[in-house]
Short mmCIF file of N, CA and C in Angstrom, two decimals:
data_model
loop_
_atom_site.label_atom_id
_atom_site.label_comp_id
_atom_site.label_asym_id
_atom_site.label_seq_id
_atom_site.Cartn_x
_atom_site.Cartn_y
_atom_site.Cartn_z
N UNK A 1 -3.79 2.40 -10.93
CA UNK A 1 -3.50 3.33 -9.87
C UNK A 1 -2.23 2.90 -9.12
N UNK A 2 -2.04 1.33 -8.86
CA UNK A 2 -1.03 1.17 -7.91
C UNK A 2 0.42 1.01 -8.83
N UNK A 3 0.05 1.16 -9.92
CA UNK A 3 1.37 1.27 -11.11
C UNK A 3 2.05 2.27 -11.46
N UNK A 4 0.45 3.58 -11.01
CA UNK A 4 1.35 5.20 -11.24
C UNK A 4 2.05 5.42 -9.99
N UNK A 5 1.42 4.81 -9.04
CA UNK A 5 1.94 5.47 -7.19
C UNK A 5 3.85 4.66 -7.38
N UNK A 6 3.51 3.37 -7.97
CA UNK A 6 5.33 2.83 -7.95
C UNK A 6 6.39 3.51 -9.15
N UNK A 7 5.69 3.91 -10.25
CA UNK A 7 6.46 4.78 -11.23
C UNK A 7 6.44 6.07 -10.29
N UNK A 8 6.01 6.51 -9.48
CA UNK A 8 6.21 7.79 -8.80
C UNK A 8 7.10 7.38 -8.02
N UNK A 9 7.11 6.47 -7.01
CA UNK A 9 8.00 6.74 -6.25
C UNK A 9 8.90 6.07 -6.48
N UNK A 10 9.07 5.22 -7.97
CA UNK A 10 10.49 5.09 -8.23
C UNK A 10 11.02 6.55 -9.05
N UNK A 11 10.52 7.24 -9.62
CA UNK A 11 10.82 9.06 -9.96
C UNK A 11 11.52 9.59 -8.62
N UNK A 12 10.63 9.50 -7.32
CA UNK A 12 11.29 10.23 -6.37
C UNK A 12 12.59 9.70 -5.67
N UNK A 13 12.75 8.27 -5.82
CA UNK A 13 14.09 7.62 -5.68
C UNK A 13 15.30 8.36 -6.55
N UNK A 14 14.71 8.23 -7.62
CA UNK A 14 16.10 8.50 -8.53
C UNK A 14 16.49 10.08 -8.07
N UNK A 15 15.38 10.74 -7.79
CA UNK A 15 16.12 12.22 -7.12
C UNK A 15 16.65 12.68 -6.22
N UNK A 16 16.47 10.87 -5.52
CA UNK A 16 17.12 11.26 -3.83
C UNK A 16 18.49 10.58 -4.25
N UNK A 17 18.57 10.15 -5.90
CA UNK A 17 19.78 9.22 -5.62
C UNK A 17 21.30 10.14 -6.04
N UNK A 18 21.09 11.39 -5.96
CA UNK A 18 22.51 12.27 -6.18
C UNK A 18 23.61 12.49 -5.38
N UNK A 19 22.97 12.09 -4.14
CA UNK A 19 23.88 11.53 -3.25
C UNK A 19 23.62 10.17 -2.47
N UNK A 20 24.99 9.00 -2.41
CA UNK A 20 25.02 7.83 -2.40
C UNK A 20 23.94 7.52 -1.28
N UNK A 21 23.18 6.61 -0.95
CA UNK A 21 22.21 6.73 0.33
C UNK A 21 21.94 5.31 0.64
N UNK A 22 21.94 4.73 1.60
CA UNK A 22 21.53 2.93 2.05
C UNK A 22 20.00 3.01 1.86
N UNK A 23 18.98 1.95 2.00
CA UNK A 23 18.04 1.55 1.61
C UNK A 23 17.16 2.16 2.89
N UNK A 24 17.56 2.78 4.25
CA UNK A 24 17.10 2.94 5.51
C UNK A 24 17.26 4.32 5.27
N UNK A 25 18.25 4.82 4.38
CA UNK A 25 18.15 6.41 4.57
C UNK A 25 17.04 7.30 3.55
N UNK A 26 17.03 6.21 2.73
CA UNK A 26 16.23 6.83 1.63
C UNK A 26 14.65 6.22 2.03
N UNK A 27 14.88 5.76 2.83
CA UNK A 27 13.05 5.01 3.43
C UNK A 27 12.77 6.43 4.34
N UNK A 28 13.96 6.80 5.13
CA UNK A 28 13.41 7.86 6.27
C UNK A 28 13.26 8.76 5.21
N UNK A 29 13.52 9.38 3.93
CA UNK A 29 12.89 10.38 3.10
C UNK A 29 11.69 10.39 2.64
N UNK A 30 11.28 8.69 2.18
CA UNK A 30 10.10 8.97 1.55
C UNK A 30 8.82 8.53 2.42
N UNK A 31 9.24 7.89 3.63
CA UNK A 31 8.13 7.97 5.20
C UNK A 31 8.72 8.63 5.57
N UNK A 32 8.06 10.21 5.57
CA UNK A 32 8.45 11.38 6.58
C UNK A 32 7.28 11.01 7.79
N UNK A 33 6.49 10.66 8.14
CA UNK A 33 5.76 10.20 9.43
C UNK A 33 6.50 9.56 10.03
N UNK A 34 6.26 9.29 11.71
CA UNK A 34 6.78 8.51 12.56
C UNK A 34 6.14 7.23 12.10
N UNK A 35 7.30 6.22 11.73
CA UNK A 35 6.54 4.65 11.97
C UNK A 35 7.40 4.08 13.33
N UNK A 36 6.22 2.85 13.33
CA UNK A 36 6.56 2.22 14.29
C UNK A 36 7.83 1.45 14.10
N UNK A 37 8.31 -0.07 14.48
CA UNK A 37 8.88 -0.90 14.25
C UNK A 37 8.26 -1.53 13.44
N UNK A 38 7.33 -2.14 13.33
CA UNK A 38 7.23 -2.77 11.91
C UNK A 38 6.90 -2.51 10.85
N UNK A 39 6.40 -1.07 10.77
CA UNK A 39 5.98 -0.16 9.63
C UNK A 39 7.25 0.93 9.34
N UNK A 40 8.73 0.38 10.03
CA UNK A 40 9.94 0.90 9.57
C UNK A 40 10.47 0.03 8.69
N UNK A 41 10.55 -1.31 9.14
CA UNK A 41 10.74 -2.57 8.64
C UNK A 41 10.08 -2.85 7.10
N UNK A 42 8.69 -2.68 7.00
CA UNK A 42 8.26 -2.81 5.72
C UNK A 42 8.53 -1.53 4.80
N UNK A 43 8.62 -0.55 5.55
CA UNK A 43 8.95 0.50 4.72
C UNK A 43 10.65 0.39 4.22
N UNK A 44 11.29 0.12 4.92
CA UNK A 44 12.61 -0.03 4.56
C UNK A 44 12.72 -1.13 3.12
N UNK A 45 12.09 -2.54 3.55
CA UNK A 45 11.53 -3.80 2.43
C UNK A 45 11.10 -2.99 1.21
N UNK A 46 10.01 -1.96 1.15
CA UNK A 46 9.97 -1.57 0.55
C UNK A 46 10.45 -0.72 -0.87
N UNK A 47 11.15 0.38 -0.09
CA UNK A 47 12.06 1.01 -0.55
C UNK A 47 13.53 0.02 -1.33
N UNK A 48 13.36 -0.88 -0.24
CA UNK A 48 14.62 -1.68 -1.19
C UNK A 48 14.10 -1.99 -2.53
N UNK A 49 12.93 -2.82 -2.52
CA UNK A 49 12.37 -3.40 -3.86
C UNK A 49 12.92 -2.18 -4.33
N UNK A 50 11.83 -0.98 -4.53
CA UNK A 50 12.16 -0.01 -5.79
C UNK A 50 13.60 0.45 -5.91
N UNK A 51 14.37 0.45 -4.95
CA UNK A 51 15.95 1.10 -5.18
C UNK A 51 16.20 -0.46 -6.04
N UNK A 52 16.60 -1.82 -5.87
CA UNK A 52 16.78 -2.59 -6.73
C UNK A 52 16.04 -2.85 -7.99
N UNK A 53 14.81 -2.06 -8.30
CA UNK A 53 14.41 -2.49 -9.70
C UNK A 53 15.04 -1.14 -10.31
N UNK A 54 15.55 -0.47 -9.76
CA UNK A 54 16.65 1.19 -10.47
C UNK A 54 17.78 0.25 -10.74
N UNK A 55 18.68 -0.67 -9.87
CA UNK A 55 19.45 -0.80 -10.56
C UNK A 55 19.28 -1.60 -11.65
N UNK A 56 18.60 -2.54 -11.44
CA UNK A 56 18.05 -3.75 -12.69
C UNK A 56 18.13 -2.94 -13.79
N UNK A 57 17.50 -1.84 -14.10
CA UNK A 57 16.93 -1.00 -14.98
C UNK A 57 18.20 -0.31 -15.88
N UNK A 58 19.04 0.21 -14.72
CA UNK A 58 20.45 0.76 -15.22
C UNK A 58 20.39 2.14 -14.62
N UNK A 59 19.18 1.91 -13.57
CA UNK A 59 19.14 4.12 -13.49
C UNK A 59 19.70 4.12 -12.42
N UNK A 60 20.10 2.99 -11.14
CA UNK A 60 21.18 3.24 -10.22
C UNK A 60 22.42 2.31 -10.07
N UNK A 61 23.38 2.58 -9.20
CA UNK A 61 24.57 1.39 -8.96
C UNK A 61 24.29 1.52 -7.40
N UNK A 62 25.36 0.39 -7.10
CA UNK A 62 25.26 -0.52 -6.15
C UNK A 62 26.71 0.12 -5.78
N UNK A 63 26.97 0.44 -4.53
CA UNK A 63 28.18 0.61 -4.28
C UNK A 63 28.51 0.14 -2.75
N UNK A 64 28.99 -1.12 -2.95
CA UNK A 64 29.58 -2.47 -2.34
C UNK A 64 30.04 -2.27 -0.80
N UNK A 65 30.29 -1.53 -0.66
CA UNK A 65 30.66 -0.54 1.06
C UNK A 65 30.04 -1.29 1.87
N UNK A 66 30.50 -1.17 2.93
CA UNK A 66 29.47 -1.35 4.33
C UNK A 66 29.31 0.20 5.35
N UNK A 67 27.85 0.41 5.17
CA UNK A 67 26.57 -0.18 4.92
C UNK A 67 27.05 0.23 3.14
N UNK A 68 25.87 -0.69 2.59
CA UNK A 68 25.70 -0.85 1.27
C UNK A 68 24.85 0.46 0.85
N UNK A 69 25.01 1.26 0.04
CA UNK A 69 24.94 2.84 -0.54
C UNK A 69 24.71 2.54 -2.29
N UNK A 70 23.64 3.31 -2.20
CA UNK A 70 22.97 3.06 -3.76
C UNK A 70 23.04 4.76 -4.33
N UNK A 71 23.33 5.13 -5.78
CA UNK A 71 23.31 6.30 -6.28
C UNK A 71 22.69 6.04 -7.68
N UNK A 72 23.07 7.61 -8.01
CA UNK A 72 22.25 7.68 -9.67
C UNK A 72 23.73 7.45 -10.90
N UNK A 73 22.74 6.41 -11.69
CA UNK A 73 23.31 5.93 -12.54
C UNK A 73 24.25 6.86 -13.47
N UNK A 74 25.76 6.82 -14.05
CA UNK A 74 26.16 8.22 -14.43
C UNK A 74 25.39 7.53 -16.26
N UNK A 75 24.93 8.90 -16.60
CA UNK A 75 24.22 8.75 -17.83
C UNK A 75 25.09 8.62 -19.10
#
């Protein structure tokens, strides 16, 4: 169960990734609820893991900027 919920929401990453997005912008997409401060914090932690196992993978890049902006891999 907790293997389909992270293949899902690494699926819904890669669809948010068509336009370039930091690890905080793409957290406020996939927690649409109000979190607090520390349930922004882990959610953000979160979201990073799966945006970095996209790039590991080859399905996103890393684009070096400040703030740091992640997109979809060109195929």
């Amino acid at each position: 169960h907790l293997r389909a919920h992270h293949l899902e929401t690494l699926e819904k990453i890669v669809g948010m990734l068509d336009e370039p997005a930091t690890a905080t912008e793409l957290a406020s997409r996939l927690f649409v609820r109000p979190l607090d401060v520390l349930n922004t914090y882990l959610a953000v932690g979160e979201t990073l893991a799966h945006v970095r196992r996209l790039v590991h993978a080859g399905a996103a890049t890393i684009d070096e900027t400040s703030p740091r902006r992640y997109a979809r891999a060109a195929a």
